[in-house]
């Protein structure tokens, strides 16, 4: 099974996938890693691991439709079985989704449908929940919507900050993402 991973930031979850592949714990091929802006650490991590990278810079396209088309073309060039949004903080358009039907995965650091969006950890903490967690789902045209594939719960501790809670969630998020990819790869065989 070939995957393309999309990132917008530090790519620590991507690193966990790279490590799982290189240790043999996860039998998938990372065909490429792409980003929506230049200079992400996620793309650097991929390059360091010898993985193909590409950037389709959102800001260098005059409109969202043009960016979406360019992203779709760039991802299709790597012929992935699945595309993984791993901290990719852009909503993709219908043209992209239609190119990878039910094959675009997303992870989110909250128990959806609660606390979607770019600040799921902050919003859960502000609400005062005592349990949060992470979700792996098939992405659709909404913001962190789409069929849920897997979830894991994580306790919120009294002294948590957004950073400490997010780190605790990410430990589970990495495990969940790798487990989900392993299951999909087994089905694809
Ligand atoms: C992850 O926790 C991911 O769930 C979140 O961004 C983080 C990326 O971390 N995504 C969202 O919030 C999407 N709504 P990383 O760049 O260190 O892997």
Short mmCIF file of N, CA and C and ligand atoms in Angstrom, two decimals:
data_model
loop_
_atom_site.label_atom_id
_atom_site.label_comp_id
_atom_site.label_asym_id
_atom_site.label_seq_id
_atom_site.Cartn_x
_atom_site.Cartn_y
_atom_site.Cartn_z
N UNK A 1 0.85 -1.19 0.00
CA UNK A 1 0.00 0.00 0.00
C UNK A 1 0.88 1.24 0.00
N UNK A 2 0.58 2.12 -0.93
CA UNK A 2 1.36 3.37 -1.04
C UNK A 2 0.55 4.50 -0.42
N UNK A 3 1.22 5.34 0.37
CA UNK A 3 0.53 6.50 0.93
C UNK A 3 1.29 7.78 0.57
N UNK A 4 0.53 8.86 0.44
CA UNK A 4 1.10 10.20 0.42
C UNK A 4 0.64 10.89 1.69
N UNK A 5 1.56 11.51 2.41
CA UNK A 5 1.22 12.20 3.66
C UNK A 5 1.30 13.70 3.42
N UNK A 6 0.26 14.41 3.88
CA UNK A 6 0.23 15.87 3.76
C UNK A 6 0.42 16.51 5.13
N UNK A 7 1.28 17.50 5.21
CA UNK A 7 1.59 18.17 6.49
C UNK A 7 1.54 19.69 6.30
N UNK A 8 1.34 20.38 7.43
CA UNK A 8 1.46 21.84 7.42
C UNK A 8 2.49 22.32 8.43
N UNK A 9 2.94 21.41 9.29
CA UNK A 9 3.75 21.90 10.40
C UNK A 9 4.90 20.99 10.77
N UNK A 10 4.99 20.66 12.06
CA UNK A 10 6.19 19.99 12.56
C UNK A 10 6.28 18.52 12.16
N UNK A 11 5.14 17.89 11.89
CA UNK A 11 5.17 16.53 11.37
C UNK A 11 5.67 15.48 12.36
N UNK A 12 5.37 15.66 13.65
CA UNK A 12 5.83 14.64 14.60
C UNK A 12 5.06 13.33 14.41
N UNK A 13 3.80 13.42 14.01
CA UNK A 13 3.06 12.19 13.72
C UNK A 13 3.60 11.53 12.45
N UNK A 14 3.94 12.34 11.46
CA UNK A 14 4.59 11.81 10.26
C UNK A 14 5.87 11.07 10.64
N UNK A 15 6.66 11.65 11.55
CA UNK A 15 7.91 11.01 11.96
C UNK A 15 7.64 9.63 12.54
N UNK A 16 6.56 9.52 13.32
CA UNK A 16 6.21 8.21 13.90
C UNK A 16 5.89 7.21 12.80
N UNK A 17 5.21 7.68 11.75
CA UNK A 17 4.90 6.77 10.63
C UNK A 17 6.19 6.38 9.90
N UNK A 18 7.06 7.36 9.67
CA UNK A 18 8.35 7.07 9.01
C UNK A 18 9.12 6.03 9.83
N UNK A 19 9.16 6.23 11.15
CA UNK A 19 9.91 5.31 12.02
C UNK A 19 9.29 3.91 12.00
N UNK A 20 7.96 3.86 12.00
CA UNK A 20 7.28 2.56 12.00
C UNK A 20 7.57 1.82 10.69
N UNK A 21 7.61 2.57 9.58
CA UNK A 21 7.92 1.94 8.28
C UNK A 21 9.36 1.46 8.29
N UNK A 22 10.28 2.30 8.77
CA UNK A 22 11.69 1.89 8.64
C UNK A 22 12.05 0.79 9.63
N UNK A 23 11.31 0.66 10.73
CA UNK A 23 11.60 -0.45 11.65
C UNK A 23 10.91 -1.75 11.22
N UNK A 24 10.05 -1.66 10.20
CA UNK A 24 9.33 -2.85 9.75
C UNK A 24 8.03 -3.08 10.51
N UNK A 25 7.68 -2.17 11.43
CA UNK A 25 6.44 -2.33 12.19
C UNK A 25 5.21 -2.01 11.35
N UNK A 26 5.40 -1.28 10.27
CA UNK A 26 4.28 -0.90 9.40
C UNK A 26 4.69 -1.14 7.96
N UNK A 27 3.92 -2.02 7.29
CA UNK A 27 4.29 -2.43 5.93
C UNK A 27 3.54 -1.58 4.90
N UNK A 28 3.92 -0.31 4.82
CA UNK A 28 3.38 0.55 3.75
C UNK A 28 4.56 1.31 3.14
N UNK A 29 4.35 1.84 1.94
CA UNK A 29 5.38 2.67 1.32
C UNK A 29 4.94 4.13 1.38
N UNK A 30 5.82 4.98 1.88
CA UNK A 30 5.50 6.41 1.87
C UNK A 30 6.00 6.96 0.53
N UNK A 31 5.06 7.13 -0.40
CA UNK A 31 5.45 7.53 -1.76
C UNK A 31 5.96 8.96 -1.79
N UNK A 32 5.37 9.82 -0.97
CA UNK A 32 5.80 11.22 -0.93
C UNK A 32 5.16 11.92 0.26
N UNK A 33 5.76 13.05 0.63
CA UNK A 33 5.20 13.93 1.66
C UNK A 33 5.05 15.31 1.04
N UNK A 34 3.85 15.89 1.18
CA UNK A 34 3.60 17.20 0.61
C UNK A 34 3.14 18.19 1.65
N UNK A 35 3.34 19.48 1.36
CA UNK A 35 2.93 20.53 2.27
C UNK A 35 2.25 21.66 1.51
N UNK A 36 1.52 22.48 2.25
CA UNK A 36 0.80 23.61 1.65
C UNK A 36 1.58 24.91 1.77
N UNK A 37 2.78 24.81 2.28
CA UNK A 37 3.63 26.01 2.38
C UNK A 37 5.08 25.58 2.48
N UNK A 38 5.97 26.48 2.07
CA UNK A 38 7.39 26.11 2.11
C UNK A 38 7.93 26.12 3.54
N UNK A 39 9.00 25.41 3.76
CA UNK A 39 9.74 25.52 5.02
C UNK A 39 9.17 24.76 6.20
N UNK A 40 8.32 23.76 5.97
CA UNK A 40 7.80 23.02 7.12
C UNK A 40 8.83 21.99 7.60
N UNK A 41 8.81 21.76 8.90
CA UNK A 41 9.70 20.75 9.46
C UNK A 41 9.27 19.35 9.01
N UNK A 42 7.96 19.20 8.76
CA UNK A 42 7.47 17.91 8.28
C UNK A 42 8.13 17.51 6.97
N UNK A 43 8.21 18.44 6.02
CA UNK A 43 8.86 18.15 4.74
C UNK A 43 10.36 17.89 4.95
N UNK A 44 10.95 18.63 5.86
CA UNK A 44 12.38 18.41 6.17
C UNK A 44 12.60 16.99 6.70
N UNK A 45 11.70 16.57 7.60
CA UNK A 45 11.82 15.21 8.17
C UNK A 45 11.77 14.16 7.05
N UNK A 46 10.84 14.39 6.09
CA UNK A 46 10.70 13.44 4.98
C UNK A 46 11.97 13.44 4.13
N UNK A 47 12.46 14.62 3.81
CA UNK A 47 13.67 14.72 2.99
C UNK A 47 14.83 14.02 3.70
N UNK A 48 14.94 14.21 5.00
CA UNK A 48 16.01 13.57 5.78
C UNK A 48 15.91 12.04 5.71
N UNK A 49 14.68 11.56 5.55
CA UNK A 49 14.48 10.11 5.48
C UNK A 49 14.56 9.60 4.04
N UNK A 50 14.87 10.48 3.10
CA UNK A 50 15.02 10.07 1.71
C UNK A 50 13.70 9.89 0.97
N UNK A 51 12.65 10.53 1.49
CA UNK A 51 11.32 10.41 0.87
C UNK A 51 11.10 11.61 -0.06
N UNK A 52 10.46 11.38 -1.20
CA UNK A 52 10.13 12.47 -2.13
C UNK A 52 9.25 13.50 -1.43
N UNK A 53 9.46 14.75 -1.74
CA UNK A 53 8.63 15.80 -1.14
C UNK A 53 8.13 16.75 -2.22
N UNK A 54 7.05 17.43 -1.91
CA UNK A 54 6.56 18.50 -2.79
C UNK A 54 5.85 19.54 -1.94
N UNK A 55 5.81 20.75 -2.48
CA UNK A 55 5.09 21.84 -1.82
C UNK A 55 4.13 22.44 -2.85
N UNK A 56 2.86 22.53 -2.49
CA UNK A 56 1.90 23.27 -3.31
C UNK A 56 1.46 24.43 -2.44
N UNK A 57 2.14 25.53 -2.63
CA UNK A 57 2.00 26.68 -1.74
C UNK A 57 0.64 27.36 -1.93
N UNK A 58 -0.16 27.32 -0.87
CA UNK A 58 -1.50 27.91 -0.93
C UNK A 58 -1.42 29.37 -1.35
N UNK A 59 -0.44 30.07 -0.80
CA UNK A 59 -0.37 31.53 -1.01
C UNK A 59 0.10 31.91 -2.41
N UNK A 60 0.70 30.97 -3.12
CA UNK A 60 1.18 31.34 -4.46
C UNK A 60 0.13 31.04 -5.53
N UNK A 61 -1.07 30.62 -5.10
CA UNK A 61 -2.15 30.40 -6.06
C UNK A 61 -3.19 31.50 -5.90
N UNK A 62 -3.68 32.03 -7.02
CA UNK A 62 -4.61 33.17 -6.93
C UNK A 62 -5.93 32.80 -6.26
N UNK A 63 -6.37 31.55 -6.40
CA UNK A 63 -7.62 31.19 -5.73
C UNK A 63 -7.55 29.74 -5.23
N UNK A 64 -8.53 29.42 -4.38
CA UNK A 64 -8.55 28.10 -3.74
C UNK A 64 -8.72 26.98 -4.77
N UNK A 65 -9.53 27.26 -5.82
CA UNK A 65 -9.77 26.22 -6.82
C UNK A 65 -8.47 25.86 -7.55
N UNK A 66 -7.68 26.87 -7.87
CA UNK A 66 -6.42 26.62 -8.56
C UNK A 66 -5.45 25.85 -7.67
N UNK A 67 -5.42 26.22 -6.40
CA UNK A 67 -4.56 25.50 -5.45
C UNK A 67 -5.00 24.05 -5.31
N UNK A 68 -6.33 23.87 -5.23
CA UNK A 68 -6.87 22.52 -5.07
C UNK A 68 -6.51 21.64 -6.27
N UNK A 69 -6.62 22.21 -7.47
CA UNK A 69 -6.28 21.45 -8.69
C UNK A 69 -4.79 21.09 -8.68
N UNK A 70 -3.95 22.06 -8.29
CA UNK A 70 -2.50 21.80 -8.29
C UNK A 70 -2.16 20.74 -7.24
N UNK A 71 -2.81 20.81 -6.09
CA UNK A 71 -2.56 19.80 -5.05
C UNK A 71 -2.98 18.42 -5.54
N UNK A 72 -4.16 18.36 -6.16
CA UNK A 72 -4.67 17.08 -6.65
C UNK A 72 -3.68 16.48 -7.66
N UNK A 73 -3.21 17.29 -8.58
CA UNK A 73 -2.26 16.82 -9.60
C UNK A 73 -0.96 16.33 -8.95
N UNK A 74 -0.48 17.09 -7.97
CA UNK A 74 0.79 16.73 -7.31
C UNK A 74 0.66 15.41 -6.56
N UNK A 75 -0.48 15.20 -5.91
CA UNK A 75 -0.66 13.96 -5.14
C UNK A 75 -0.88 12.78 -6.10
N UNK A 76 -1.72 12.99 -7.13
CA UNK A 76 -2.00 11.90 -8.08
C UNK A 76 -0.73 11.40 -8.76
N UNK A 77 0.24 12.28 -8.95
CA UNK A 77 1.50 11.89 -9.62
C UNK A 77 2.20 10.77 -8.87
N UNK A 78 1.92 10.63 -7.56
CA UNK A 78 2.59 9.59 -6.76
C UNK A 78 1.75 8.32 -6.63
N UNK A 79 0.57 8.31 -7.29
CA UNK A 79 -0.31 7.13 -7.36
C UNK A 79 -0.51 6.46 -6.00
N UNK A 80 -0.98 7.24 -5.01
CA UNK A 80 -1.17 6.61 -3.69
C UNK A 80 -2.46 5.79 -3.60
N UNK A 81 -2.45 4.78 -2.74
CA UNK A 81 -3.68 4.08 -2.39
C UNK A 81 -4.47 4.90 -1.37
N UNK A 82 -3.74 5.55 -0.46
CA UNK A 82 -4.37 6.41 0.54
C UNK A 82 -3.57 7.71 0.66
N UNK A 83 -4.29 8.78 0.96
CA UNK A 83 -3.66 10.06 1.28
C UNK A 83 -3.94 10.33 2.75
N UNK A 84 -2.92 10.73 3.50
CA UNK A 84 -3.07 10.95 4.94
C UNK A 84 -2.83 12.42 5.25
N UNK A 85 -3.84 13.08 5.80
CA UNK A 85 -3.66 14.43 6.31
C UNK A 85 -3.13 14.30 7.73
N UNK A 86 -1.88 14.67 7.92
CA UNK A 86 -1.28 14.53 9.25
C UNK A 86 -0.88 15.92 9.73
N UNK A 87 -1.88 16.62 10.31
CA UNK A 87 -1.63 18.01 10.66
C UNK A 87 -1.60 18.89 9.43
N UNK A 88 -2.38 18.52 8.40
CA UNK A 88 -2.50 19.35 7.19
C UNK A 88 -3.68 20.28 7.43
N UNK A 89 -3.41 21.57 7.60
CA UNK A 89 -4.43 22.48 8.12
C UNK A 89 -5.16 23.23 7.00
N UNK A 90 -5.51 22.52 5.96
CA UNK A 90 -6.29 23.13 4.87
C UNK A 90 -7.44 22.22 4.51
N UNK A 91 -8.57 22.83 4.20
CA UNK A 91 -9.71 22.08 3.70
C UNK A 91 -9.50 21.88 2.20
N UNK A 92 -9.63 20.64 1.76
CA UNK A 92 -9.47 20.38 0.32
C UNK A 92 -10.85 20.39 -0.35
N UNK A 93 -10.85 20.63 -1.66
CA UNK A 93 -12.10 20.75 -2.40
C UNK A 93 -12.60 19.41 -2.91
N UNK A 94 -13.78 19.48 -3.54
CA UNK A 94 -14.43 18.25 -4.00
C UNK A 94 -13.60 17.53 -5.07
N UNK A 95 -12.90 18.31 -5.90
CA UNK A 95 -12.08 17.69 -6.95
C UNK A 95 -11.02 16.78 -6.36
N UNK A 96 -10.42 17.23 -5.26
CA UNK A 96 -9.42 16.41 -4.57
C UNK A 96 -10.09 15.16 -3.98
N UNK A 97 -11.20 15.37 -3.28
CA UNK A 97 -11.89 14.23 -2.62
C UNK A 97 -12.34 13.20 -3.65
N UNK A 98 -12.82 13.68 -4.81
CA UNK A 98 -13.29 12.75 -5.84
C UNK A 98 -12.14 11.94 -6.44
N UNK A 99 -10.92 12.48 -6.36
CA UNK A 99 -9.76 11.75 -6.89
C UNK A 99 -9.31 10.63 -5.95
N UNK A 100 -9.71 10.73 -4.67
CA UNK A 100 -9.31 9.72 -3.68
C UNK A 100 -10.53 9.31 -2.86
N UNK A 101 -11.54 8.73 -3.52
CA UNK A 101 -12.80 8.48 -2.82
C UNK A 101 -12.63 7.52 -1.64
N UNK A 102 -13.03 7.98 -0.46
CA UNK A 102 -12.90 7.22 0.80
C UNK A 102 -11.45 6.81 1.05
N UNK A 103 -10.52 7.54 0.48
CA UNK A 103 -9.10 7.18 0.60
C UNK A 103 -8.30 8.36 1.12
N UNK A 104 -8.99 9.33 1.70
CA UNK A 104 -8.30 10.48 2.28
C UNK A 104 -8.54 10.44 3.79
N UNK A 105 -7.48 10.13 4.53
CA UNK A 105 -7.59 9.96 5.99
C UNK A 105 -7.16 11.24 6.69
N UNK A 106 -7.75 11.47 7.85
CA UNK A 106 -7.39 12.64 8.64
C UNK A 106 -7.28 12.22 10.10
N UNK A 107 -6.45 12.90 10.84
CA UNK A 107 -6.40 12.67 12.29
C UNK A 107 -6.72 13.99 12.97
N UNK A 108 -7.31 13.88 14.15
CA UNK A 108 -7.70 15.10 14.87
C UNK A 108 -7.47 14.89 16.38
N UNK A 109 -6.94 15.91 17.07
CA UNK A 109 -6.61 15.73 18.49
C UNK A 109 -7.78 16.03 19.43
N UNK A 110 -8.93 15.43 19.15
CA UNK A 110 -10.10 15.51 20.05
C UNK A 110 -11.03 14.37 19.68
N UNK A 111 -11.99 14.14 20.56
CA UNK A 111 -12.97 13.08 20.31
C UNK A 111 -14.11 13.67 19.49
N UNK A 112 -13.99 13.59 18.18
CA UNK A 112 -15.04 14.13 17.29
C UNK A 112 -16.35 13.38 17.53
N UNK A 113 -17.50 13.99 17.36
CA UNK A 113 -17.69 15.29 16.73
C UNK A 113 -17.46 16.49 17.66
N UNK A 114 -16.97 16.27 18.88
CA UNK A 114 -16.67 17.42 19.74
C UNK A 114 -15.36 18.07 19.30
N UNK A 115 -15.32 19.37 19.37
CA UNK A 115 -14.11 20.18 19.21
C UNK A 115 -13.38 19.97 17.88
N UNK A 116 -14.09 20.15 16.75
CA UNK A 116 -13.41 20.14 15.45
C UNK A 116 -12.62 21.44 15.26
N UNK A 117 -11.87 21.51 14.20
CA UNK A 117 -11.20 22.76 13.83
C UNK A 117 -9.74 22.78 14.21
N UNK A 118 -9.16 23.95 14.04
CA UNK A 118 -7.70 24.10 14.18
C UNK A 118 -7.24 24.10 15.63
N UNK A 119 -8.19 24.27 16.59
CA UNK A 119 -7.79 24.39 17.99
C UNK A 119 -8.53 23.39 18.88
N UNK A 120 -8.58 22.15 18.41
CA UNK A 120 -9.34 21.13 19.13
C UNK A 120 -8.88 20.94 20.56
N UNK A 121 -7.57 20.96 20.79
CA UNK A 121 -7.05 20.74 22.14
C UNK A 121 -7.41 21.93 23.03
N UNK A 122 -7.16 23.13 22.53
CA UNK A 122 -7.46 24.35 23.29
C UNK A 122 -8.95 24.44 23.62
N UNK A 123 -9.80 24.10 22.65
CA UNK A 123 -11.24 24.21 22.85
C UNK A 123 -11.74 23.20 23.88
N UNK A 124 -11.18 21.98 23.84
CA UNK A 124 -11.59 20.95 24.81
C UNK A 124 -11.18 21.37 26.22
N UNK A 125 -9.96 21.90 26.32
CA UNK A 125 -9.46 22.36 27.62
C UNK A 125 -10.32 23.51 28.16
N UNK A 126 -10.63 24.45 27.30
CA UNK A 126 -11.43 25.62 27.70
C UNK A 126 -12.83 25.20 28.14
N UNK A 127 -13.36 24.15 27.52
CA UNK A 127 -14.70 23.69 27.88
C UNK A 127 -14.70 23.03 29.26
N UNK A 128 -13.52 22.46 29.62
CA UNK A 128 -13.41 21.81 30.92
C UNK A 128 -13.68 20.32 30.90
N UNK A 129 -13.55 19.69 29.73
CA UNK A 129 -13.78 18.24 29.70
C UNK A 129 -12.71 17.53 30.53
N UNK A 130 -13.06 16.37 31.07
CA UNK A 130 -12.13 15.59 31.89
C UNK A 130 -11.49 14.46 31.10
N UNK A 131 -12.08 14.18 29.96
CA UNK A 131 -11.52 13.17 29.05
C UNK A 131 -11.54 13.77 27.65
N UNK A 132 -10.42 13.70 26.96
CA UNK A 132 -10.42 14.07 25.55
C UNK A 132 -9.79 12.91 24.78
N UNK A 133 -9.14 13.18 23.66
CA UNK A 133 -8.56 12.06 22.93
C UNK A 133 -8.27 12.43 21.50
N UNK A 134 -8.33 11.42 20.64
CA UNK A 134 -8.00 11.65 19.24
C UNK A 134 -8.87 10.76 18.36
N UNK A 135 -8.95 11.18 17.10
CA UNK A 135 -9.83 10.51 16.14
C UNK A 135 -9.09 10.33 14.83
N UNK A 136 -9.23 9.18 14.22
CA UNK A 136 -8.79 8.97 12.84
C UNK A 136 -10.05 8.73 12.02
N UNK A 137 -10.21 9.51 10.96
CA UNK A 137 -11.43 9.36 10.16
C UNK A 137 -11.14 9.48 8.68
N UNK A 138 -12.14 9.13 7.88
CA UNK A 138 -12.07 9.39 6.45
C UNK A 138 -12.56 10.81 6.26
N UNK A 139 -11.73 11.65 5.67
CA UNK A 139 -12.08 13.07 5.55
C UNK A 139 -13.08 13.28 4.43
N UNK A 140 -13.98 14.22 4.66
CA UNK A 140 -14.88 14.65 3.60
C UNK A 140 -14.75 16.17 3.45
N UNK A 141 -15.76 16.81 2.88
CA UNK A 141 -15.62 18.23 2.55
C UNK A 141 -15.78 19.14 3.77
N UNK A 142 -16.12 18.58 4.93
CA UNK A 142 -16.32 19.42 6.11
C UNK A 142 -15.05 19.60 6.91
N UNK A 143 -15.19 20.33 8.03
CA UNK A 143 -14.06 20.54 8.92
C UNK A 143 -14.07 19.43 9.97
N UNK A 144 -13.14 18.47 9.82
CA UNK A 144 -13.02 17.36 10.75
C UNK A 144 -14.31 16.56 10.88
N UNK A 145 -14.99 16.42 9.74
CA UNK A 145 -16.16 15.53 9.69
C UNK A 145 -15.77 14.29 8.89
N UNK A 146 -16.72 13.42 8.63
CA UNK A 146 -16.43 12.21 7.86
C UNK A 146 -16.46 11.00 8.76
N UNK A 147 -16.63 9.81 8.17
CA UNK A 147 -16.78 8.58 8.95
C UNK A 147 -15.57 8.31 9.86
N UNK A 148 -15.86 8.01 11.12
CA UNK A 148 -14.80 7.74 12.09
C UNK A 148 -14.30 6.31 11.95
N UNK A 149 -12.98 6.15 11.86
CA UNK A 149 -12.39 4.81 11.78
C UNK A 149 -11.92 4.33 13.15
N UNK A 150 -11.37 5.24 13.96
CA UNK A 150 -10.82 4.82 15.26
C UNK A 150 -10.73 6.04 16.19
N UNK A 151 -10.89 5.76 17.47
CA UNK A 151 -10.73 6.82 18.47
C UNK A 151 -10.04 6.25 19.69
N UNK A 152 -9.35 7.12 20.42
CA UNK A 152 -8.76 6.73 21.70
C UNK A 152 -8.97 7.87 22.69
N UNK A 153 -9.26 7.50 23.94
CA UNK A 153 -9.51 8.50 24.98
C UNK A 153 -8.22 8.78 25.75
N UNK A 154 -8.10 10.02 26.19
CA UNK A 154 -6.92 10.46 26.95
C UNK A 154 -7.43 11.31 28.12
N UNK A 155 -6.93 11.07 29.34
CA UNK A 155 -7.41 11.89 30.46
C UNK A 155 -6.89 13.32 30.38
N UNK A 156 -7.71 14.25 30.84
CA UNK A 156 -7.26 15.64 31.00
C UNK A 156 -6.88 15.81 32.47
N UNK A 157 -5.66 16.23 32.74
CA UNK A 157 -5.19 16.36 34.12
C UNK A 157 -5.38 17.80 34.61
N UNK A 158 -5.50 17.96 35.93
CA UNK A 158 -5.85 19.28 36.47
C UNK A 158 -4.90 20.40 36.04
N UNK A 159 -3.62 20.12 35.93
CA UNK A 159 -2.67 21.19 35.60
C UNK A 159 -2.35 21.28 34.11
N UNK A 160 -3.12 20.59 33.29
CA UNK A 160 -2.79 20.56 31.86
C UNK A 160 -2.80 21.95 31.23
N UNK A 161 -1.83 22.17 30.35
CA UNK A 161 -1.86 23.29 29.41
C UNK A 161 -2.20 22.69 28.04
N UNK A 162 -2.42 23.56 27.09
CA UNK A 162 -2.69 23.06 25.73
C UNK A 162 -1.53 22.16 25.27
N UNK A 163 -0.31 22.56 25.60
CA UNK A 163 0.87 21.81 25.14
C UNK A 163 0.95 20.44 25.81
N UNK A 164 0.78 20.39 27.13
CA UNK A 164 0.92 19.09 27.82
C UNK A 164 -0.19 18.13 27.40
N UNK A 165 -1.40 18.67 27.26
CA UNK A 165 -2.50 17.79 26.84
C UNK A 165 -2.29 17.32 25.40
N UNK A 166 -1.85 18.23 24.54
CA UNK A 166 -1.64 17.84 23.13
C UNK A 166 -0.56 16.76 23.03
N UNK A 167 0.50 16.89 23.81
CA UNK A 167 1.56 15.87 23.77
C UNK A 167 1.02 14.52 24.22
N UNK A 168 0.19 14.50 25.29
CA UNK A 168 -0.37 13.23 25.77
C UNK A 168 -1.30 12.63 24.70
N UNK A 169 -2.06 13.51 24.05
CA UNK A 169 -2.96 13.04 22.98
C UNK A 169 -2.14 12.49 21.81
N UNK A 170 -1.07 13.18 21.47
CA UNK A 170 -0.28 12.74 20.29
C UNK A 170 0.32 11.35 20.47
N UNK A 171 0.64 10.98 21.70
CA UNK A 171 1.16 9.62 21.92
C UNK A 171 0.12 8.60 21.44
N UNK A 172 -1.14 8.84 21.81
CA UNK A 172 -2.22 7.93 21.38
C UNK A 172 -2.53 8.10 19.89
N UNK A 173 -2.44 9.33 19.42
CA UNK A 173 -2.77 9.63 18.02
C UNK A 173 -1.81 8.89 17.08
N UNK A 174 -0.55 8.86 17.45
CA UNK A 174 0.44 8.16 16.61
C UNK A 174 0.14 6.67 16.57
N UNK A 175 -0.13 6.11 17.74
CA UNK A 175 -0.44 4.68 17.82
C UNK A 175 -1.67 4.35 16.98
N UNK A 176 -2.69 5.21 17.11
CA UNK A 176 -3.96 5.00 16.40
C UNK A 176 -3.78 5.11 14.89
N UNK A 177 -3.00 6.10 14.45
CA UNK A 177 -2.77 6.28 13.02
C UNK A 177 -2.01 5.09 12.44
N UNK A 178 -1.00 4.66 13.14
CA UNK A 178 -0.20 3.53 12.65
C UNK A 178 -1.04 2.25 12.65
N UNK A 179 -1.82 2.03 13.71
CA UNK A 179 -2.71 0.85 13.75
C UNK A 179 -3.70 0.87 12.60
N UNK A 180 -4.27 2.05 12.34
CA UNK A 180 -5.27 2.16 11.27
C UNK A 180 -4.63 1.88 9.92
N UNK A 181 -3.44 2.44 9.69
CA UNK A 181 -2.75 2.18 8.42
C UNK A 181 -2.43 0.69 8.28
N UNK A 182 -2.05 0.07 9.39
CA UNK A 182 -1.71 -1.36 9.34
C UNK A 182 -2.95 -2.17 8.94
N UNK A 183 -4.10 -1.81 9.51
CA UNK A 183 -5.33 -2.53 9.19
C UNK A 183 -5.73 -2.32 7.74
N UNK A 184 -5.58 -1.09 7.24
CA UNK A 184 -5.95 -0.82 5.85
C UNK A 184 -5.00 -1.55 4.91
N UNK A 185 -3.73 -1.60 5.27
CA UNK A 185 -2.75 -2.31 4.43
C UNK A 185 -3.08 -3.80 4.38
N UNK A 186 -3.51 -4.35 5.52
CA UNK A 186 -3.86 -5.77 5.56
C UNK A 186 -5.05 -6.04 4.66
N UNK A 187 -6.03 -5.12 4.64
CA UNK A 187 -7.21 -5.27 3.80
C UNK A 187 -6.86 -5.15 2.33
N UNK A 188 -5.91 -4.26 2.02
CA UNK A 188 -5.52 -4.00 0.63
C UNK A 188 -4.78 -5.17 0.00
N UNK A 189 -4.28 -6.05 0.84
CA UNK A 189 -3.43 -7.12 0.33
C UNK A 189 -4.22 -8.17 -0.44
C1 LIG B 1 -1.93 16.63 15.26
O1 LIG B 1 -2.28 16.54 16.62
C2 LIG B 1 -3.18 16.59 14.38
O2 LIG B 1 -4.20 15.83 14.92
C3 LIG B 1 -3.57 18.04 14.35
O3 LIG B 1 -2.37 18.70 14.17
C4 LIG B 1 -1.35 18.00 14.90
C5 LIG B 1 -0.13 17.88 14.01
O4 LIG B 1 0.99 17.57 14.74
N1 LIG B 1 -4.54 18.25 13.33
C6 LIG B 1 -5.63 19.01 13.48
O5 LIG B 1 -5.83 19.69 14.47
C7 LIG B 1 -6.61 18.99 12.32
N2 LIG B 1 -7.82 19.63 12.67
P1 LIG B 1 2.37 17.20 14.03
O6 LIG B 1 2.58 18.23 12.91
O7 LIG B 1 3.39 17.31 15.10
O8 LIG B 1 2.22 15.81 13.49
#
